[in-house]
Amino acid sequence: MPPDTLARSTTLTARPTIRGRAPLRLRLRDLAVLVMAGCSDSTAPDSIVVPAFAFVSDAEGVPAIFRYETGTITRLSQAGQDDREPHSAAGRIVFTSRRDGNDEIYIADLALANPQRLTNASSNDTRPALSPSGTTVAFVSSRSGAPRVWLMDADGANPRVVDTGSPTFVPEGSPSWSPGGDRIAFTSTRTNTSQVFVMAAAGGPATQLSRESGGAFGTAWSTEGTVIHYMALAGGPKIMRVPATGGAATIFAEDEAGLSEVACAPGACLVTAGPLDAAGDIIALGSDGRSRRTLLARPANDHQAAILVP
């Protein structure tokens, strides 16, 4: 199906309540961004192309995975399953579910039909990421003690902890695959605060990319594989970007409500606005991070957007 090409709206509608504030009309700062984008930015809101994506919402009570495509929302999870953390590649979705009492990882097609359980451990297995080829799942498991990055085959076979070059008691999280599948970005507290690192997919010495005073969380590659996005907390949650080969990090996007949980497709990135609130919104950003459009602004907590890859 064709992607959702966002049309520019000439009506400034009310924004949802954020952090206890009453609904407001579009803030002057946001209006300025739109005006600037319309005048001089090649990635203005009307040029942001939004692909189909999965997301997590508590709109029906228990967290569930939904699909967004061309403005239509479809529930994928069965009722009451407590599904979350979707990630898609090669025509499938991996996700975390608490349907069996603790966090376990499942895999299914893009309709979430007939999900197959991949992990079965007394510990929590979370943050699954399917490799671009669809053959391997990276995930976080505490089965050996501290949360660490693990790999397993896409059918759940051959689970193995990854040698990331740090002591096994150091917590790690948020693995993500490079577009070529040869590298994995992840977070680690080996320097006392959570920071972003990158290593070969097979494991080995990791290179530190972020040096955020308040910590860096979550990892997401650009579609070209040249940049890694993450959330920095210092000064309020915002999206940073850093060259995948190392270098200075720069601000990609920020908002007074805070931004987190980035996922990128060609020409657009999806993020959660208000990540520290109980009612997150999902917005689309242009490739420059400035032009933006709200996709989901409901009383429910909508978050954890994941681009659906056929």
PDB file of N, CA and C in Angstrom, residues 87-159:
ATOM      1  N   HIS A  87       9.373  -4.558  16.881  1.00  0.00           N
ATOM      2  CA  HIS A  87      10.412  -4.208  15.918  1.00  0.00           C
ATOM      3  C   HIS A  87      10.198  -5.063  14.683  1.00  0.00           C
ATOM      4  N   SER A  88      10.380  -4.467  13.504  1.00  0.00           N
ATOM      5  CA  SER A  88      10.082  -5.173  12.268  1.00  0.00           C
ATOM      6  C   SER A  88      11.273  -5.210  11.328  1.00  0.00           C
ATOM      7  N   ALA A  89      11.391  -6.331  10.611  1.00  0.00           N
ATOM      8  CA  ALA A  89      12.360  -6.501   9.527  1.00  0.00           C
ATOM      9  C   ALA A  89      11.930  -7.711   8.719  1.00  0.00           C
ATOM     10  N   ALA A  90      12.262  -7.705   7.446  1.00  0.00           N
ATOM     11  CA  ALA A  90      12.066  -8.872   6.582  1.00  0.00           C
ATOM     12  C   ALA A  90      10.648  -9.437   6.644  1.00  0.00           C
ATOM     13  N   GLY A  91       9.652  -8.563   6.725  1.00  0.00           N
ATOM     14  CA  GLY A  91       8.272  -9.003   6.683  1.00  0.00           C
ATOM     15  C   GLY A  91       7.733  -9.604   7.964  1.00  0.00           C
ATOM     16  N   ARG A  92       8.437  -9.425   9.078  1.00  0.00           N
ATOM     17  CA  ARG A  92       7.979  -9.983  10.345  1.00  0.00           C
ATOM     18  C   ARG A  92       8.135  -8.959  11.469  1.00  0.00           C
ATOM     19  N   ILE A  93       7.504  -9.247  12.591  1.00  0.00           N
ATOM     20  CA  ILE A  93       7.604  -8.416  13.792  1.00  0.00           C
ATOM     21  C   ILE A  93       8.089  -9.286  14.942  1.00  0.00           C
ATOM     22  N   VAL A  94       9.074  -8.794  15.675  1.00  0.00           N
ATOM     23  CA  VAL A  94       9.405  -9.375  16.971  1.00  0.00           C
ATOM     24  C   VAL A  94       8.885  -8.415  18.036  1.00  0.00           C
ATOM     25  N   PHE A  95       8.494  -8.957  19.171  1.00  0.00           N
ATOM     26  CA  PHE A  95       7.951  -8.108  20.226  1.00  0.00           C
ATOM     27  C   PHE A  95       8.076  -8.826  21.563  1.00  0.00           C
ATOM     28  N   THR A  96       7.901  -8.038  22.630  1.00  0.00           N
ATOM     29  CA  THR A  96       7.912  -8.568  23.984  1.00  0.00           C
ATOM     30  C   THR A  96       6.478  -8.709  24.463  1.00  0.00           C
ATOM     31  N   SER A  97       6.188  -9.787  25.181  1.00  0.00           N
ATOM     32  CA  SER A  97       4.846  -9.990  25.725  1.00  0.00           C
ATOM     33  C   SER A  97       4.940 -10.525  27.148  1.00  0.00           C
ATOM     34  N   ARG A  98       3.971 -10.105  27.953  1.00  0.00           N
ATOM     35  CA  ARG A  98       3.852 -10.625  29.320  1.00  0.00           C
ATOM     36  C   ARG A  98       2.671 -11.578  29.442  1.00  0.00           C
ATOM     37  N   ARG A  99       2.208 -12.099  28.329  1.00  0.00           N
ATOM     38  CA  ARG A  99       1.038 -12.984  28.341  1.00  0.00           C
ATOM     39  C   ARG A  99       1.278 -14.255  29.127  1.00  0.00           C
ATOM     40  N   ASP A 100       2.547 -14.606  29.338  1.00  0.00           N
ATOM     41  CA  ASP A 100       2.866 -15.827  30.073  1.00  0.00           C
ATOM     42  C   ASP A 100       3.420 -15.544  31.465  1.00  0.00           C
ATOM     43  N   GLY A 101       3.237 -14.310  31.946  1.00  0.00           N
ATOM     44  CA  GLY A 101       3.609 -13.992  33.319  1.00  0.00           C
ATOM     45  C   GLY A 101       4.873 -13.178  33.473  1.00  0.00           C
ATOM     46  N   ASN A 102       5.832 -13.328  32.570  1.00  0.00           N
ATOM     47  CA  ASN A 102       7.023 -12.483  32.591  1.00  0.00           C
ATOM     48  C   ASN A 102       7.366 -12.103  31.161  1.00  0.00           C
ATOM     49  N   ASP A 103       8.368 -11.268  30.995  1.00  0.00           N
ATOM     50  CA  ASP A 103       8.717 -10.765  29.661  1.00  0.00           C
ATOM     51  C   ASP A 103       9.369 -11.860  28.828  1.00  0.00           C
ATOM     52  N   GLU A 104       8.708 -12.242  27.750  1.00  0.00           N
ATOM     53  CA  GLU A 104       9.254 -13.202  26.798  1.00  0.00           C
ATOM     54  C   GLU A 104       9.141 -12.602  25.391  1.00  0.00           C
ATOM     55  N   ILE A 105       9.918 -13.128  24.458  1.00  0.00           N
ATOM     56  CA  ILE A 105       9.982 -12.583  23.103  1.00  0.00           C
ATOM     57  C   ILE A 105       9.259 -13.505  22.136  1.00  0.00           C
ATOM     58  N   TYR A 106       8.496 -12.881  21.239  1.00  0.00           N
ATOM     59  CA  TYR A 106       7.712 -13.588  20.234  1.00  0.00           C
ATOM     60  C   TYR A 106       8.044 -13.039  18.847  1.00  0.00           C
ATOM     61  N   ILE A 107       7.699 -13.822  17.829  1.00  0.00           N
ATOM     62  CA  ILE A 107       7.847 -13.382  16.448  1.00  0.00           C
ATOM     63  C   ILE A 107       6.570 -13.736  15.688  1.00  0.00           C
ATOM     64  N   ALA A 108       6.180 -12.890  14.743  1.00  0.00           N
ATOM     65  CA  ALA A 108       4.952 -13.116  13.975  1.00  0.00           C
ATOM     66  C   ALA A 108       5.063 -12.400  12.645  1.00  0.00           C
ATOM     67  N   ASP A 109       4.065 -12.591  11.783  1.00  0.00           N
ATOM     68  CA  ASP A 109       4.029 -11.828  10.542  1.00  0.00           C
ATOM     69  C   ASP A 109       3.552 -10.412  10.835  1.00  0.00           C
ATOM     70  N   LEU A 110       3.425  -9.591   9.795  1.00  0.00           N
ATOM     71  CA  LEU A 110       3.104  -8.186  10.007  1.00  0.00           C
ATOM     72  C   LEU A 110       1.683  -7.975  10.517  1.00  0.00           C
ATOM     73  N   ALA A 111       0.845  -8.983  10.445  1.00  0.00           N
ATOM     74  CA  ALA A 111      -0.501  -8.895  11.010  1.00  0.00           C
ATOM     75  C   ALA A 111      -0.541  -9.420  12.440  1.00  0.00           C
ATOM     76  N   LEU A 112       0.596  -9.843  12.947  1.00  0.00           N
ATOM     77  CA  LEU A 112       0.743 -10.425  14.280  1.00  0.00           C
ATOM     78  C   LEU A 112      -0.080 -11.705  14.420  1.00  0.00           C
ATOM     79  N   ALA A 113      -0.259 -12.399  13.312  1.00  0.00           N
ATOM     80  CA  ALA A 113      -1.019 -13.643  13.333  1.00  0.00           C
ATOM     81  C   ALA A 113      -0.113 -14.813  13.732  1.00  0.00           C
ATOM     82  N   ASN A 114      -0.651 -15.724  14.512  1.00  0.00           N
ATOM     83  CA  ASN A 114       0.046 -16.950  14.913  1.00  0.00           C
ATOM     84  C   ASN A 114       1.444 -16.684  15.450  1.00  0.00           C
ATOM     85  N   PRO A 115       1.568 -15.856  16.489  1.00  0.00           N
ATOM     86  CA  PRO A 115       2.906 -15.564  17.020  1.00  0.00           C
ATOM     87  C   PRO A 115       3.586 -16.808  17.594  1.00  0.00           C
ATOM     88  N   GLN A 116       4.896 -16.877  17.391  1.00  0.00           N
ATOM     89  CA  GLN A 116       5.700 -17.987  17.892  1.00  0.00           C
ATOM     90  C   GLN A 116       6.566 -17.479  19.041  1.00  0.00           C
ATOM     91  N   ARG A 117       6.528 -18.182  20.146  1.00  0.00           N
ATOM     92  CA  ARG A 117       7.351 -17.808  21.295  1.00  0.00           C
ATOM     93  C   ARG A 117       8.793 -18.229  21.057  1.00  0.00           C
ATOM     94  N   LEU A 118       9.724 -17.285  21.237  1.00  0.00           N
ATOM     95  CA  LEU A 118      11.135 -17.555  20.970  1.00  0.00           C
ATOM     96  C   LEU A 118      11.942 -17.822  22.234  1.00  0.00           C
ATOM     97  N   THR A 119      11.553 -17.237  23.356  1.00  0.00           N
ATOM     98  CA  THR A 119      12.304 -17.414  24.598  1.00  0.00           C
ATOM     99  C   THR A 119      11.414 -18.063  25.644  1.00  0.00           C
ATOM    100  N   ASN A 120      12.048 -18.745  26.567  1.00  0.00           N
ATOM    101  CA  ASN A 120      11.321 -19.410  27.656  1.00  0.00           C
ATOM    102  C   ASN A 120      12.262 -19.502  28.845  1.00  0.00           C
ATOM    103  N   ALA A 121      12.335 -18.403  29.580  1.00  0.00           N
ATOM    104  CA  ALA A 121      13.262 -18.332  30.700  1.00  0.00           C
ATOM    105  C   ALA A 121      12.559 -17.701  31.891  1.00  0.00           C
ATOM    106  N   SER A 122      13.043 -18.008  33.088  1.00  0.00           N
ATOM    107  CA  SER A 122      12.464 -17.410  34.284  1.00  0.00           C
ATOM    108  C   SER A 122      12.854 -15.945  34.412  1.00  0.00           C
ATOM    109  N   SER A 123      13.930 -15.558  33.752  1.00  0.00           N
ATOM    110  CA  SER A 123      14.359 -14.159  33.739  1.00  0.00           C
ATOM    111  C   SER A 123      13.569 -13.403  32.675  1.00  0.00           C
ATOM    112  N   ASN A 124      13.743 -12.097  32.649  1.00  0.00           N
ATOM    113  CA  ASN A 124      13.057 -11.273  31.660  1.00  0.00           C
ATOM    114  C   ASN A 124      13.898 -11.147  30.391  1.00  0.00           C
ATOM    115  N   ASP A 125      13.263 -11.379  29.242  1.00  0.00           N
ATOM    116  CA  ASP A 125      13.877 -11.191  27.928  1.00  0.00           C
ATOM    117  C   ASP A 125      13.116 -10.066  27.227  1.00  0.00           C
ATOM    118  N   THR A 126      13.818  -9.001  26.867  1.00  0.00           N
ATOM    119  CA  THR A 126      13.164  -7.789  26.372  1.00  0.00           C
ATOM    120  C   THR A 126      13.943  -7.181  25.212  1.00  0.00           C
ATOM    121  N   ARG A 127      13.422  -6.065  24.697  1.00  0.00           N
ATOM    122  CA  ARG A 127      14.069  -5.241  23.671  1.00  0.00           C
ATOM    123  C   ARG A 127      14.523  -6.032  22.449  1.00  0.00           C
ATOM    124  N   PRO A 128      13.658  -6.818  21.835  1.00  0.00           N
ATOM    125  CA  PRO A 128      14.089  -7.591  20.662  1.00  0.00           C
ATOM    126  C   PRO A 128      14.283  -6.707  19.439  1.00  0.00           C
ATOM    127  N   ALA A 129      15.264  -7.043  18.633  1.00  0.00           N
ATOM    128  CA  ALA A 129      15.518  -6.361  17.362  1.00  0.00           C
ATOM    129  C   ALA A 129      15.885  -7.418  16.337  1.00  0.00           C
ATOM    130  N   LEU A 130      15.114  -7.492  15.256  1.00  0.00           N
ATOM    131  CA  LEU A 130      15.337  -8.482  14.209  1.00  0.00           C
ATOM    132  C   LEU A 130      16.344  -7.950  13.207  1.00  0.00           C
ATOM    133  N   SER A 131      17.301  -8.774  12.830  1.00  0.00           N
ATOM    134  CA  SER A 131      18.318  -8.342  11.866  1.00  0.00           C
ATOM    135  C   SER A 131      17.672  -8.047  10.523  1.00  0.00           C
ATOM    136  N   PRO A 132      18.282  -7.189   9.690  1.00  0.00           N
ATOM    137  CA  PRO A 132      17.693  -6.857   8.388  1.00  0.00           C
ATOM    138  C   PRO A 132      17.415  -8.065   7.520  1.00  0.00           C
ATOM    139  N   SER A 133      18.199  -9.112   7.655  1.00  0.00           N
ATOM    140  CA  SER A 133      17.980 -10.333   6.877  1.00  0.00           C
ATOM    141  C   SER A 133      16.864 -11.196   7.443  1.00  0.00           C
ATOM    142  N   GLY A 134      16.437 -10.886   8.662  1.00  0.00           N
ATOM    143  CA  GLY A 134      15.385 -11.663   9.303  1.00  0.00           C
ATOM    144  C   GLY A 134      15.853 -12.977   9.897  1.00  0.00           C
ATOM    145  N   THR A 135      17.142 -13.181  10.035  1.00  0.00           N
ATOM    146  CA  THR A 135      17.667 -14.469  10.480  1.00  0.00           C
ATOM    147  C   THR A 135      18.055 -14.504  11.956  1.00  0.00           C
ATOM    148  N   THR A 136      18.298 -13.342  12.559  1.00  0.00           N
ATOM    149  CA  THR A 136      18.841 -13.292  13.911  1.00  0.00           C
ATOM    150  C   THR A 136      18.122 -12.229  14.727  1.00  0.00           C
ATOM    151  N   VAL A 137      17.889 -12.519  15.988  1.00  0.00           N
ATOM    152  CA  VAL A 137      17.264 -11.564  16.901  1.00  0.00           C
ATOM    153  C   VAL A 137      18.276 -11.161  17.966  1.00  0.00           C
ATOM    154  N   ALA A 138      18.514  -9.874  18.096  1.00  0.00           N
ATOM    155  CA  ALA A 138      19.257  -9.347  19.234  1.00  0.00           C
ATOM    156  C   ALA A 138      18.247  -8.983  20.308  1.00  0.00           C
ATOM    157  N   PHE A 139      18.586  -9.209  21.561  1.00  0.00           N
ATOM    158  CA  PHE A 139      17.661  -8.889  22.642  1.00  0.00           C
ATOM    159  C   PHE A 139      18.444  -8.688  23.929  1.00  0.00           C
ATOM    160  N   VAL A 140      17.743  -8.264  24.964  1.00  0.00           N
ATOM    161  CA  VAL A 140      18.359  -8.048  26.272  1.00  0.00           C
ATOM    162  C   VAL A 140      17.814  -9.093  27.230  1.00  0.00           C
ATOM    163  N   SER A 141      18.699  -9.779  27.950  1.00  0.00           N
ATOM    164  CA  SER A 141      18.280 -10.804  28.894  1.00  0.00           C
ATOM    165  C   SER A 141      19.079 -10.683  30.184  1.00  0.00           C
ATOM    166  N   SER A 142      18.389 -10.969  31.278  1.00  0.00           N
ATOM    167  CA  SER A 142      19.050 -10.983  32.586  1.00  0.00           C
ATOM    168  C   SER A 142      19.270 -12.417  33.071  1.00  0.00           C
ATOM    169  N   ARG A 143      19.181 -13.387  32.163  1.00  0.00           N
ATOM    170  CA  ARG A 143      19.272 -14.801  32.556  1.00  0.00           C
ATOM    171  C   ARG A 143      20.639 -15.162  33.116  1.00  0.00           C
ATOM    172  N   SER A 144      21.669 -14.371  32.789  1.00  0.00           N
ATOM    173  CA  SER A 144      23.002 -14.668  33.323  1.00  0.00           C
ATOM    174  C   SER A 144      23.404 -13.704  34.435  1.00  0.00           C
ATOM    175  N   GLY A 145      22.455 -12.902  34.899  1.00  0.00           N
ATOM    176  CA  GLY A 145      22.757 -11.928  35.951  1.00  0.00           C
ATOM    177  C   GLY A 145      22.297 -10.542  35.552  1.00  0.00           C
ATOM    178  N   ALA A 146      23.238  -9.650  35.271  1.00  0.00           N
ATOM    179  CA  ALA A 146      22.903  -8.295  34.830  1.00  0.00           C
ATOM    180  C   ALA A 146      22.306  -8.342  33.428  1.00  0.00           C
ATOM    181  N   PRO A 147      21.434  -7.406  33.073  1.00  0.00           N
ATOM    182  CA  PRO A 147      20.909  -7.364  31.699  1.00  0.00           C
ATOM    183  C   PRO A 147      22.052  -7.210  30.702  1.00  0.00           C
ATOM    184  N   ARG A 148      22.100  -8.111  29.721  1.00  0.00           N
ATOM    185  CA  ARG A 148      23.158  -8.107  28.715  1.00  0.00           C
ATOM    186  C   ARG A 148      22.562  -8.300  27.335  1.00  0.00           C
ATOM    187  N   VAL A 149      23.336  -7.959  26.294  1.00  0.00           N
ATOM    188  CA  VAL A 149      22.915  -8.173  24.914  1.00  0.00           C
ATOM    189  C   VAL A 149      23.136  -9.640  24.544  1.00  0.00           C
ATOM    190  N   TRP A 150      22.083 -10.268  24.028  1.00  0.00           N
ATOM    191  CA  TRP A 150      22.120 -11.649  23.569  1.00  0.00           C
ATOM    192  C   TRP A 150      21.712 -11.701  22.102  1.00  0.00           C
ATOM    193  N   LEU A 151      22.040 -12.820  21.453  1.00  0.00           N
ATOM    194  CA  LEU A 151      21.573 -13.116  20.104  1.00  0.00           C
ATOM    195  C   LEU A 151      20.908 -14.491  20.112  1.00  0.00           C
ATOM    196  N   MET A 152      19.979 -14.700  19.191  1.00  0.00           N
ATOM    197  CA  MET A 152      19.415 -16.027  18.951  1.00  0.00           C
ATOM    198  C   MET A 152      18.958 -16.087  17.503  1.00  0.00           C
ATOM    199  N   ASP A 153      18.822 -17.295  17.001  1.00  0.00           N
ATOM    200  CA  ASP A 153      18.275 -17.463  15.662  1.00  0.00           C
ATOM    201  C   ASP A 153      16.809 -17.029  15.661  1.00  0.00           C
ATOM    202  N   ALA A 154      16.276 -16.710  14.499  1.00  0.00           N
ATOM    203  CA  ALA A 154      14.915 -16.193  14.405  1.00  0.00           C
ATOM    204  C   ALA A 154      13.850 -17.219  14.763  1.00  0.00           C
ATOM    205  N   ASP A 155      14.245 -18.482  14.942  1.00  0.00           N
ATOM    206  CA  ASP A 155      13.300 -19.493  15.416  1.00  0.00           C
ATOM    207  C   ASP A 155      13.489 -19.779  16.902  1.00  0.00           C
ATOM    208  N   GLY A 156      14.324 -18.973  17.581  1.00  0.00           N
ATOM    209  CA  GLY A 156      14.564 -19.134  19.004  1.00  0.00           C
ATOM    210  C   GLY A 156      15.724 -20.040  19.349  1.00  0.00           C
ATOM    211  N   ALA A 157      16.321 -20.684  18.359  1.00  0.00           N
ATOM    212  CA  ALA A 157      17.423 -21.603  18.617  1.00  0.00           C
ATOM    213  C   ALA A 157      18.730 -20.844  18.849  1.00  0.00           C
ATOM    214  N   ASN A 158      19.676 -21.534  19.478  1.00  0.00           N
ATOM    215  CA  ASN A 158      21.052 -21.066  19.635  1.00  0.00           C
ATOM    216  C   ASN A 158      21.153 -19.718  20.357  1.00  0.00           C
ATOM    217  N   PRO A 159      20.504 -19.545  21.505  1.00  0.00           N
ATOM    218  CA  PRO A 159      20.693 -18.289  22.251  1.00  0.00           C
ATOM    219  C   PRO A 159      22.117 -18.198  22.787  1.00  0.00           C
TER     220      PRO A 159
END
